[in-house]
Coordinates of C-alpha atoms in Angstrom, one line a residue:
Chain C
X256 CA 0.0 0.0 0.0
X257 CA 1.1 3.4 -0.8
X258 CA 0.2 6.5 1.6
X259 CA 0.0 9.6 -0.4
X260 CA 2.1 11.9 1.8
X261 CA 4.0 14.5 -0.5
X262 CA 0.8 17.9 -0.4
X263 CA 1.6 18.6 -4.0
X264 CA 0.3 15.0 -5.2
X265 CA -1.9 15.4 -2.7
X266 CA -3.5 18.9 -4.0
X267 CA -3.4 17.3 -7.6
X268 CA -5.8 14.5 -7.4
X269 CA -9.4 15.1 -8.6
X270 CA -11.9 14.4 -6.0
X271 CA -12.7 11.1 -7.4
X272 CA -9.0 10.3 -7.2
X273 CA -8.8 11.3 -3.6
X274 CA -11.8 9.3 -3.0
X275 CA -10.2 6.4 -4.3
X276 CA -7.0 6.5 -2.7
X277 CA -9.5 6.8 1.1
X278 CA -11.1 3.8 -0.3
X279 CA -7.6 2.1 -1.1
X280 CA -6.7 2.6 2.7
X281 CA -3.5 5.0 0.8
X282 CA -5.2 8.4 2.3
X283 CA -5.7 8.2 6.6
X284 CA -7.1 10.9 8.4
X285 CA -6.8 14.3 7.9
X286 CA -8.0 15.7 3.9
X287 CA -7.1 18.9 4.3
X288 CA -5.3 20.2 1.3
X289 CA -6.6 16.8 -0.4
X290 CA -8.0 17.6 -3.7
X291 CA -7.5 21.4 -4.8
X292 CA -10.9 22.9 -5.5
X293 CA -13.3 19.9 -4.8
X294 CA -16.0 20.5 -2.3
X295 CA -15.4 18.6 1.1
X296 CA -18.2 17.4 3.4
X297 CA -18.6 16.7 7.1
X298 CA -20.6 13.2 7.0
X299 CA -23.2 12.4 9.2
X300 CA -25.1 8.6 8.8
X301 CA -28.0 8.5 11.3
X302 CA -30.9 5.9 11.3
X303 CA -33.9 6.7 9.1
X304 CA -36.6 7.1 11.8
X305 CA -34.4 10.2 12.6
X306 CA -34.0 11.6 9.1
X307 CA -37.1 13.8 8.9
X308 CA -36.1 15.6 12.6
X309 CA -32.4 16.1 11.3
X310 CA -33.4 17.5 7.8
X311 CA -35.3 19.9 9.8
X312 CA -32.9 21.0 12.3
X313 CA -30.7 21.4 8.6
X314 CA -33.3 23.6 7.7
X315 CA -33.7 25.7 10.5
X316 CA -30.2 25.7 11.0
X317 CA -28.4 26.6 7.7
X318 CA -25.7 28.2 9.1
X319 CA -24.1 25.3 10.8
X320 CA -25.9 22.8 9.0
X321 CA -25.8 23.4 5.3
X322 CA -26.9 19.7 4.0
X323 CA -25.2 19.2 0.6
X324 CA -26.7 15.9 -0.1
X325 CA -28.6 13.1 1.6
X326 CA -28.4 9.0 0.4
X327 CA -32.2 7.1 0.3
X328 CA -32.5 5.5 3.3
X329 CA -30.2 2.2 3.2
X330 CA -27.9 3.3 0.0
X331 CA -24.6 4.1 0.4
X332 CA -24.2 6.7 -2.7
X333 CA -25.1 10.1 -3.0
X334 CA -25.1 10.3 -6.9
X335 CA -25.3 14.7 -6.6
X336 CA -21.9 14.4 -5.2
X337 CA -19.9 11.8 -6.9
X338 CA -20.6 9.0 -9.3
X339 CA -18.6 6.4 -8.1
X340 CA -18.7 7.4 -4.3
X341 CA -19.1 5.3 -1.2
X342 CA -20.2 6.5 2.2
X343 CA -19.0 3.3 3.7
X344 CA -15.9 3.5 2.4
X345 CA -14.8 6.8 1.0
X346 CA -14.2 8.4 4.3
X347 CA -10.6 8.8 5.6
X348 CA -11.9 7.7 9.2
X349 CA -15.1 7.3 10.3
X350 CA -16.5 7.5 14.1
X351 CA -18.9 5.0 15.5
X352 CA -21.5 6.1 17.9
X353 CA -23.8 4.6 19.8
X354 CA -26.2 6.3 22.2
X355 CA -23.9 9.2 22.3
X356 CA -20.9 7.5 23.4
X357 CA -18.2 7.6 20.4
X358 CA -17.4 3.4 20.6
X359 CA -15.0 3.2 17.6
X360 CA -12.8 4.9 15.3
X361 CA -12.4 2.9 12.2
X362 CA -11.5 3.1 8.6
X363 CA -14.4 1.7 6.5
X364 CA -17.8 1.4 8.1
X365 CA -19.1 -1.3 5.2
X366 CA -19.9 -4.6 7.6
X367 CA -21.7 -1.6 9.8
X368 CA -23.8 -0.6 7.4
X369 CA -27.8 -1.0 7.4
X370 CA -30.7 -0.8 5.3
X371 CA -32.3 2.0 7.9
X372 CA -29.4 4.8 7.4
X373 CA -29.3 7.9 5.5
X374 CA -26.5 9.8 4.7
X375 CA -26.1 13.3 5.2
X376 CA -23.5 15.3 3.7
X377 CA -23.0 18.5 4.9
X378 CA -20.6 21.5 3.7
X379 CA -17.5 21.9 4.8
X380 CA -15.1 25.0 5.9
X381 CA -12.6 23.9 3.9
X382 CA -14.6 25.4 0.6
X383 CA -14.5 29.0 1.9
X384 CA -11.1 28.4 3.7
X385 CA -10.1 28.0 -0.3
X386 CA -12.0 31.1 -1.4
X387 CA -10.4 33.2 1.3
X388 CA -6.6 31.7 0.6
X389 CA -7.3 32.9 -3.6
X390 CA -8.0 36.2 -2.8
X391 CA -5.1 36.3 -1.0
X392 CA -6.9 36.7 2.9
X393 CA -4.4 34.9 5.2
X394 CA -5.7 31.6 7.8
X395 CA -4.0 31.9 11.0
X396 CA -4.2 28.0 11.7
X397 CA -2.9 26.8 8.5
X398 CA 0.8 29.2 9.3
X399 CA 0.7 27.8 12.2
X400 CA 0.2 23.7 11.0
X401 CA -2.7 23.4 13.9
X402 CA -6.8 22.7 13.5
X403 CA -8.6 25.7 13.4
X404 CA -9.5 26.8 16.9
X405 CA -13.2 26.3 17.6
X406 CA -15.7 27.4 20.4
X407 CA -19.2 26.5 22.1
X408 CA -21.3 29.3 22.0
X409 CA -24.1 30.4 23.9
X410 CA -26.1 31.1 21.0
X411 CA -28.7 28.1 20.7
X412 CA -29.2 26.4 17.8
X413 CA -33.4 26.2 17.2
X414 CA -33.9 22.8 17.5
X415 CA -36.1 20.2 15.8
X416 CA -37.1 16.9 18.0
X417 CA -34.0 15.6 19.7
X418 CA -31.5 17.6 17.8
X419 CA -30.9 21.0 20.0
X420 CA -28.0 22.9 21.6
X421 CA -25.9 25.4 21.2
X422 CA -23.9 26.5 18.1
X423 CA -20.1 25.5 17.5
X424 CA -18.1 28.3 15.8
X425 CA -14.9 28.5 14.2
X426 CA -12.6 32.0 15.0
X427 CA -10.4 33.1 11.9
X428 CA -8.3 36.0 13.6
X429 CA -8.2 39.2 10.6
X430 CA -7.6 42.3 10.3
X431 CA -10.6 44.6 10.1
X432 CA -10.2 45.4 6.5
X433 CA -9.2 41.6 5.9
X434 CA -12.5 40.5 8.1
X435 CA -14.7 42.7 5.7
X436 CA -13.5 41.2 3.1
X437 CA -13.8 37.7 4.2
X438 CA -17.5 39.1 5.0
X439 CA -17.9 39.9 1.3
X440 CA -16.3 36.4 -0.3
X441 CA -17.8 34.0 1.8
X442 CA -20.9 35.4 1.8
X443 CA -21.0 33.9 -1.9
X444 CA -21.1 30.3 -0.3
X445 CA -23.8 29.8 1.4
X446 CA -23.7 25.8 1.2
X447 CA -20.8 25.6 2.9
X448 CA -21.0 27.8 6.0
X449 CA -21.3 31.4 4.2
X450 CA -20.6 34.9 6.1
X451 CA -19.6 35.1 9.6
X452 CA -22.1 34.6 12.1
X453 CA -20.1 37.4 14.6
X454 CA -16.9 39.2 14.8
X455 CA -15.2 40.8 17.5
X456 CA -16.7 40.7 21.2
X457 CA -16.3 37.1 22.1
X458 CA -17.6 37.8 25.2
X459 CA -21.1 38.9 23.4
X460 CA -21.5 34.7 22.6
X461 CA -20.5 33.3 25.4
X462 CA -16.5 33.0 24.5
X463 CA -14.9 33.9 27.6
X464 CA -11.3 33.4 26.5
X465 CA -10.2 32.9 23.3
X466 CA -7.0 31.1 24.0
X467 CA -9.1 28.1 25.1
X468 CA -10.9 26.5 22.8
X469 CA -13.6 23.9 23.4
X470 CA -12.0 22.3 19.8
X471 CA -9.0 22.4 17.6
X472 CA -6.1 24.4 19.0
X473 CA -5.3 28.0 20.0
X474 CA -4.0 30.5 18.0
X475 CA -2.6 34.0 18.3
X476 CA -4.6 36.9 17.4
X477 CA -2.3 39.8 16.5
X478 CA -3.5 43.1 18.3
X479 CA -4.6 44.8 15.0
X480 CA -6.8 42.2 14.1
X481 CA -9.9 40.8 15.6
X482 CA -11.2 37.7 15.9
X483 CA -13.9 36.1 13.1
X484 CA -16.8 33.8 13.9
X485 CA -18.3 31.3 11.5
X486 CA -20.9 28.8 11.5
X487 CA -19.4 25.1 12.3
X488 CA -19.7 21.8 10.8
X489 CA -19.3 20.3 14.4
X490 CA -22.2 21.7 15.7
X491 CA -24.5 18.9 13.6
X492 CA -22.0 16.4 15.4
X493 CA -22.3 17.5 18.5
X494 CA -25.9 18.3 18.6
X495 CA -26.2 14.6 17.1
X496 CA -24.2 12.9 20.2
X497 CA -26.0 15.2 22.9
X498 CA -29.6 13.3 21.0
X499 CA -27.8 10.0 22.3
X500 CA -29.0 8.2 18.6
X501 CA -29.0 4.4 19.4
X502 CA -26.6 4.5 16.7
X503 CA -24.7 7.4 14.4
X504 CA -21.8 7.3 12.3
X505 CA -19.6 10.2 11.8
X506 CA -16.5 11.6 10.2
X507 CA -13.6 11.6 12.3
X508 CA -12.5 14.8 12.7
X509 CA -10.3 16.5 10.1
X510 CA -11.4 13.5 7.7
X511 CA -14.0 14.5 5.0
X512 CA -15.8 13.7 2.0
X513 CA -14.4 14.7 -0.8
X514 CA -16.9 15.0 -3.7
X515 CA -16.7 15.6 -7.0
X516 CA -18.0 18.7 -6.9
X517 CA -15.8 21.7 -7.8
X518 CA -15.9 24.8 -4.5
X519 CA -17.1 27.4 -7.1
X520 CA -20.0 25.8 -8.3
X521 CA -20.8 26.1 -4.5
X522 CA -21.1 30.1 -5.2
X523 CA -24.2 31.9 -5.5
X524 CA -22.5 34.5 -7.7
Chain B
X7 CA -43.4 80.5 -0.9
X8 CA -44.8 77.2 0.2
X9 CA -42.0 75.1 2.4
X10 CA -42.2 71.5 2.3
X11 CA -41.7 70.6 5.6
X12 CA -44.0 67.3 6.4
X13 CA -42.0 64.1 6.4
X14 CA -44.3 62.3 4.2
X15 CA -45.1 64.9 1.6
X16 CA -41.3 65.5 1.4
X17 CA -40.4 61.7 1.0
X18 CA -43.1 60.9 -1.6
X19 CA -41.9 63.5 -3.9
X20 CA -40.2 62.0 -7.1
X21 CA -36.3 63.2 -7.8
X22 CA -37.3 65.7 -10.2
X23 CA -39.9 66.9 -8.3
X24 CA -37.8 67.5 -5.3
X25 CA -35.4 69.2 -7.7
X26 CA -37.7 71.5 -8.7
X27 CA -38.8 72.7 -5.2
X28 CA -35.0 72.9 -4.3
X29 CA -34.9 75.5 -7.2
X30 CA -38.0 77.9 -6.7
X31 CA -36.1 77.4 -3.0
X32 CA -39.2 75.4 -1.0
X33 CA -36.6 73.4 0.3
X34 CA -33.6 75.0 1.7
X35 CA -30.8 73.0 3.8
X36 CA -30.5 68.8 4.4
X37 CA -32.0 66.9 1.8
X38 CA -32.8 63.7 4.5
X39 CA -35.3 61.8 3.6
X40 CA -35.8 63.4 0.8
X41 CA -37.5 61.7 -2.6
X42 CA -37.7 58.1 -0.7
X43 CA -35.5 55.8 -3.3
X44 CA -34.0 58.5 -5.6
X45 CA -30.1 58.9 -5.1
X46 CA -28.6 62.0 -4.0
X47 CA -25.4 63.0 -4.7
X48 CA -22.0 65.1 -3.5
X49 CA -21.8 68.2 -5.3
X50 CA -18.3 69.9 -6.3
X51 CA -17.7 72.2 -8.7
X52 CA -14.1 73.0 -10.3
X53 CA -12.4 75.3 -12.7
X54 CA -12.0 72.8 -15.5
X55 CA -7.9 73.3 -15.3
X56 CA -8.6 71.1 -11.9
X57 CA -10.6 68.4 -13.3
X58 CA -8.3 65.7 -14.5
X59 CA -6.1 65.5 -11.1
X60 CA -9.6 66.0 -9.4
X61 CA -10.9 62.6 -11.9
X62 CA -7.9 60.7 -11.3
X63 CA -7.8 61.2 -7.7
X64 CA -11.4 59.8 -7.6
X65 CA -10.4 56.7 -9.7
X66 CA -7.4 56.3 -7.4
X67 CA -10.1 57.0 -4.3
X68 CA -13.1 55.4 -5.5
X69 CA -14.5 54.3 -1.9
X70 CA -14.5 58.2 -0.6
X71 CA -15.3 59.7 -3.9
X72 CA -17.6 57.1 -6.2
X73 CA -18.5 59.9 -9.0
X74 CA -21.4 59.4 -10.2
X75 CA -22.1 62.1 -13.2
X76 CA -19.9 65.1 -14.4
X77 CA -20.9 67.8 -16.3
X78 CA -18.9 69.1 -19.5
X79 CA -17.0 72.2 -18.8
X80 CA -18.7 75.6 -18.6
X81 CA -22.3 73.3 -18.3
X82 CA -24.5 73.0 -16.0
X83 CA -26.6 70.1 -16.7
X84 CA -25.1 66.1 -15.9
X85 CA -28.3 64.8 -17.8
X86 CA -27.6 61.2 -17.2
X87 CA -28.6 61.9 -13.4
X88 CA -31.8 63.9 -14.8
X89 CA -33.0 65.7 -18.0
X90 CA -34.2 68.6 -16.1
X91 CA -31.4 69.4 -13.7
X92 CA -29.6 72.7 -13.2
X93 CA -26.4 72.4 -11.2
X94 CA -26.3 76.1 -10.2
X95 CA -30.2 75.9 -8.8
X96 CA -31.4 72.7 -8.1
X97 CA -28.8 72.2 -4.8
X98 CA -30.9 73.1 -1.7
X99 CA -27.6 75.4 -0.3
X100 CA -24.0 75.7 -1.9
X101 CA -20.6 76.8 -0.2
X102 CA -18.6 78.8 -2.6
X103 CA -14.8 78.5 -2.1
X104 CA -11.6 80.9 -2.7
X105 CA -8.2 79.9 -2.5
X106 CA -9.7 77.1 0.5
X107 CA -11.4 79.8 2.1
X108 CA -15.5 79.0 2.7
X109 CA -16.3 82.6 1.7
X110 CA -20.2 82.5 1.2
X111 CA -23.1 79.9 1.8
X112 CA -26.0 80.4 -0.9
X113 CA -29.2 79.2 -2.4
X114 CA -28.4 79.7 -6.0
X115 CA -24.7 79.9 -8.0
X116 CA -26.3 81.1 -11.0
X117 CA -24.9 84.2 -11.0
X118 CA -21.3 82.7 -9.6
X119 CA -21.6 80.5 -13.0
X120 CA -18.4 80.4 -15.3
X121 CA -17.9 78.7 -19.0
X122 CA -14.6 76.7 -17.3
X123 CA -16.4 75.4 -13.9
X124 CA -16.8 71.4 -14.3
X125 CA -20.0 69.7 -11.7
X126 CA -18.9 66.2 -9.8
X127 CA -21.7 64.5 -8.7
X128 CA -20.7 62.1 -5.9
X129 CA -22.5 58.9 -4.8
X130 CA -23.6 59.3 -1.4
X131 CA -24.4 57.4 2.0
X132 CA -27.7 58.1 2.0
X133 CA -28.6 55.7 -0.8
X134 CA -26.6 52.6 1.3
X135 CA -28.6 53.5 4.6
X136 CA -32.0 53.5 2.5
X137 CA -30.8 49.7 1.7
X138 CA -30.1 49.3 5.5
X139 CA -32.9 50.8 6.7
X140 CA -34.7 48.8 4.4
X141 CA -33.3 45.4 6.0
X142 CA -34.3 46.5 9.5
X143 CA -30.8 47.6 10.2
X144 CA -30.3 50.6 13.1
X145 CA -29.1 54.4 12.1
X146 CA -28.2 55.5 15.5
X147 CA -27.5 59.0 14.1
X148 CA -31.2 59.3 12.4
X149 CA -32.8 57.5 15.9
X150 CA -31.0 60.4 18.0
X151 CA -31.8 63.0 14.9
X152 CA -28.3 64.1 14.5
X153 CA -25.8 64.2 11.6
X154 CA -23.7 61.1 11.2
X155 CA -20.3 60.8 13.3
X156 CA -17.6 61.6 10.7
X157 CA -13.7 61.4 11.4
X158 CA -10.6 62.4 9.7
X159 CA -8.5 59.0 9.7
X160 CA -4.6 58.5 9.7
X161 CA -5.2 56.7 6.4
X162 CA -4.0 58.9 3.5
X163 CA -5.9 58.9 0.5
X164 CA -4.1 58.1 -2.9
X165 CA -2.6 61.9 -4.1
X166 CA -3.5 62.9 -7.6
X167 CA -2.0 66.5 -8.4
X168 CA -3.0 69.0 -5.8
X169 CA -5.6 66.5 -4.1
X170 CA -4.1 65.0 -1.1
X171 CA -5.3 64.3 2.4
X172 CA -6.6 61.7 4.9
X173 CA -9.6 59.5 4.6
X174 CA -12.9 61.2 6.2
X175 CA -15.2 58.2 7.3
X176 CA -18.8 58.4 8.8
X177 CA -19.2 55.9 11.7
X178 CA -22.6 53.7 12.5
X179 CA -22.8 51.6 15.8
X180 CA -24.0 48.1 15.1
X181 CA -24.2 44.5 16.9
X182 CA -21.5 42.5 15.4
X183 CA -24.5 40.1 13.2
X184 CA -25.9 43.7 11.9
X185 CA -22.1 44.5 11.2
X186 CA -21.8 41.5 8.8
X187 CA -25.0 41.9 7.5
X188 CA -24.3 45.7 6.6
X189 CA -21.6 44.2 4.6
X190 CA -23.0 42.2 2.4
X191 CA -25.6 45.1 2.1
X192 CA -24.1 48.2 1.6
X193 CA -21.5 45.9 -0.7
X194 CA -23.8 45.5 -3.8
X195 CA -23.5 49.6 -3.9
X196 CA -19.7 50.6 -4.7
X197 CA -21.1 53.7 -6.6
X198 CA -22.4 55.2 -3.2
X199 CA -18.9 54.4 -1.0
X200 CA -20.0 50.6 -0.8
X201 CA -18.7 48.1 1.9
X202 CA -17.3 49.4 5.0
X203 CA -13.7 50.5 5.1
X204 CA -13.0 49.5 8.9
X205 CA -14.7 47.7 11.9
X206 CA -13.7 47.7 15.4
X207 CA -10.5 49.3 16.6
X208 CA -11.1 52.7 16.4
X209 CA -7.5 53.3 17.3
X210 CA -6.4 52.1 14.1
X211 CA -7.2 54.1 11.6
X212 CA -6.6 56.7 14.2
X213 CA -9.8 57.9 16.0
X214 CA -8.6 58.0 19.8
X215 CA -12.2 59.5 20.8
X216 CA -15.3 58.1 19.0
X217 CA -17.3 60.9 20.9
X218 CA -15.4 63.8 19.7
X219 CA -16.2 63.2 16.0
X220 CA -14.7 65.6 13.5
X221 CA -18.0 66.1 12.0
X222 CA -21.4 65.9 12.5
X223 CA -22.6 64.9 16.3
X224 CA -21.5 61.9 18.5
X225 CA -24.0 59.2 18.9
X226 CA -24.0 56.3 21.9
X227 CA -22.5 52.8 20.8
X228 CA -23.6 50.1 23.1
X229 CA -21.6 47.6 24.9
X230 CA -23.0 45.3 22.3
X231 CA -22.0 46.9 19.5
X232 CA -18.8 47.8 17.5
X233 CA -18.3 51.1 15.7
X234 CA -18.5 50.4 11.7
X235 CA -16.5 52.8 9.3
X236 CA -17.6 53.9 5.7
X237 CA -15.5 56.0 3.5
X238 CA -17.3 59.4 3.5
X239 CA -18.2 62.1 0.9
X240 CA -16.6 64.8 2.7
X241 CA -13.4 63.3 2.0
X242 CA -13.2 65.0 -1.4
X243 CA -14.6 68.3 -0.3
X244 CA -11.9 67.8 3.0
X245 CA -9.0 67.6 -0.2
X246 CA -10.1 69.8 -2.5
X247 CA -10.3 72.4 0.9
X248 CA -6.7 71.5 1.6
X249 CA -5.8 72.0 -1.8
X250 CA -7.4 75.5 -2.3
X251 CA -8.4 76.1 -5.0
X252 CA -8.7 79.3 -6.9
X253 CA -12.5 78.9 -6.6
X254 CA -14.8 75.9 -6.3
X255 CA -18.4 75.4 -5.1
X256 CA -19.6 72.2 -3.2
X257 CA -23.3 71.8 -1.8
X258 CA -23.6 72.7 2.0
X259 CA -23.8 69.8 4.6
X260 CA -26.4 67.6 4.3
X261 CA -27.8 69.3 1.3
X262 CA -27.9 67.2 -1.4
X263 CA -28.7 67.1 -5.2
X264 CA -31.5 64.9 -5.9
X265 CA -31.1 63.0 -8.9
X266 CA -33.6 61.2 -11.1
X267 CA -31.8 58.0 -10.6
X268 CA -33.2 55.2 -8.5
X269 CA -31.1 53.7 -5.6
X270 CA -31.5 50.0 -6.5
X271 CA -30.5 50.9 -9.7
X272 CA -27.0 51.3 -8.4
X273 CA -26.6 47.6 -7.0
X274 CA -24.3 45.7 -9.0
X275 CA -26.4 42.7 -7.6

């Protein structure tokens, strides 16, 4: 088995490339920088009789929870995203979950699989993260080689049967100038996350110090700059373990779907 | 003389018709809410040896100075922001300039007229806070009915000839969500100064003392909310001041030409 190691083969693969080498076992873990320009997804699999309840927290939620694509209940592709794709296999690392408690971290989920699950695809930071790095915005996390640093807020999410709690954000550290910006060019993808949801004043949602995050890792925020607040993709997760589903399966963290669709057809305009 | 001094009667007035009750002087002084939807516009008036550094510095400054029409030299009609406008009459009060000196404020320039004298109409912020107002968004300056908070800025403008100076930006208070949604609102008008310049941090663009604005009146900012910067039509008239001119005119504060153009018709989405 080969691991794909070296970032510039990794960058150059197509999404259905990248999907393959998951698949292979020749891609663990982390995707970021997988794939130049493909969408990315976080992946939630819940059982059926909880679909309609999620797709509505989805809905009410768009912010954290911008659904890209959903399987039929018991099929493992989601044809919108990828022809030859796999949710039982496609995933870098997948998280096992049953009532709540995370049970097993494992590489392919396929002798897990059921007729009752759906698939739920959801968008990914990763697309505006892109957006931002082309215009030439800088990411404070990625010069610094950690996760991005992410916080509970206490800013509830409105909540739909068992899914509720509060929304997760990710914190981009910017200059003003640089955060309006950012304002303007992810405003353009709403499917994966799209404007801020707050900027400066932490304190205003809950954030009592910034240099501990609830997720991800710390970073330094310059005194000319202040800190940016978006939507996160582990807010679905975590309102999905607090629900305590007799069963779930997630992405593990940092490992995501990679589809074949390209970021910019993600952009409104 | 009738004055038109109900709210109503003055904001259901078309453009052209508010035009015409600026010239037979029904309206004298601030043009606010004004011809509900119909843009109004910077005035200042040049000797036409002045006009190129005066064009290049707005294409070198276009979020302070967005022109928006220009008259030929020695004319005094911009007909592609009305067909029955009169630059020397139609401005509800002008300053007339010599050598930087404000030397006379007036209802009419008629007589002051010259065959060399250029008009710059200038987009102004009126047209973005219609949008905001529009959205539900807060003017804390129009709630307290004062003038907008304006401040001269450490950041220099880009010099074209004799046109030099800092930036002059107005200043709204906002929650930080009404902050990012001003963005994306105010951005779809760059031909009325557009997204904001700066957010937060006061300090650094230079304003040590949000209450002692420059220009215009204070207004309270909540613990809530964070001081957001646009660039400011009285930037140009703050250079062309400082440049002193042989003789210029410029409309007085706050009144405005009224144009025939429609606001929305300057969103570029």
């Amino acid at each position: 088995m080969t691991f794909l190691r070296n970032p510039a083969d990794r960058a150059r693969l197509t999404g259905h490339e990248a999907r393959l080498a998951c698949r292979r076992g020749e891609i663990v873990g982390s995707t970021a920088g997988l794939a130049h320009g493909y969408v990315q997804a976080n992946l939630a699999v819940l059982p059926k009789d909880l679909a309609t309840d999620f797709l509505l927290f989805a809905q009410r939620n768009p912010k954290p929870c911008p659904i890209i694509g959903v399987s039929a209940p018991g099929d493992r592709r989601i044809p919108e995203l990828g022809e030859d794709l796999d949710i039982a296999t496609d995933v870098s690392g997948y998280r096992v979950w049953r009532h709540g408690e995370m049970v097993e971290e494992r590489l392919d989920v396929a002798d897990l699989w059921r007729d009752d699950l759906v698939a739920f695809a959801i968008g990914c930071s990763f697309s505006f993260e892109a957006a931002m790095v082309e215009d030439g915005l800088p990411l404070r996390h990625v010069e610094m080689g950690v996760r991005v640093p992410m916080y509970r807020t206490t800013v509830p999410c409105r909540p739909a049967g068992p899914f509720a709690g509060p929304m997760v954000v990710s914190m981009r550290p910017l200059t003003p100038a640089q955060a309006i910006r950012a304002v303007q060019i992810t405003s353009r993808f709403p499917a994966v996350h799209g404007a801020p949801v707050h900027l400066g004043l932490p304190e205003a949602i809950g954030i009592r110090d910034l240099g501990r995050p609830d997720y991800g890792d710390p970073v330094r925020v310059a005194p000319d700059e202040i800190p940016v607040f978006w939507a996160c993709g582990v807010t679905p997760q975590s309102v999905i373990a607090a629900s305590k589903p007799s069963f779930a399966i997630t992405h593990a963290p940092g490992a995501m779907l990679v589809t074949d669709r390209r970021n910019s057809e993600f952009a409104v305009l």
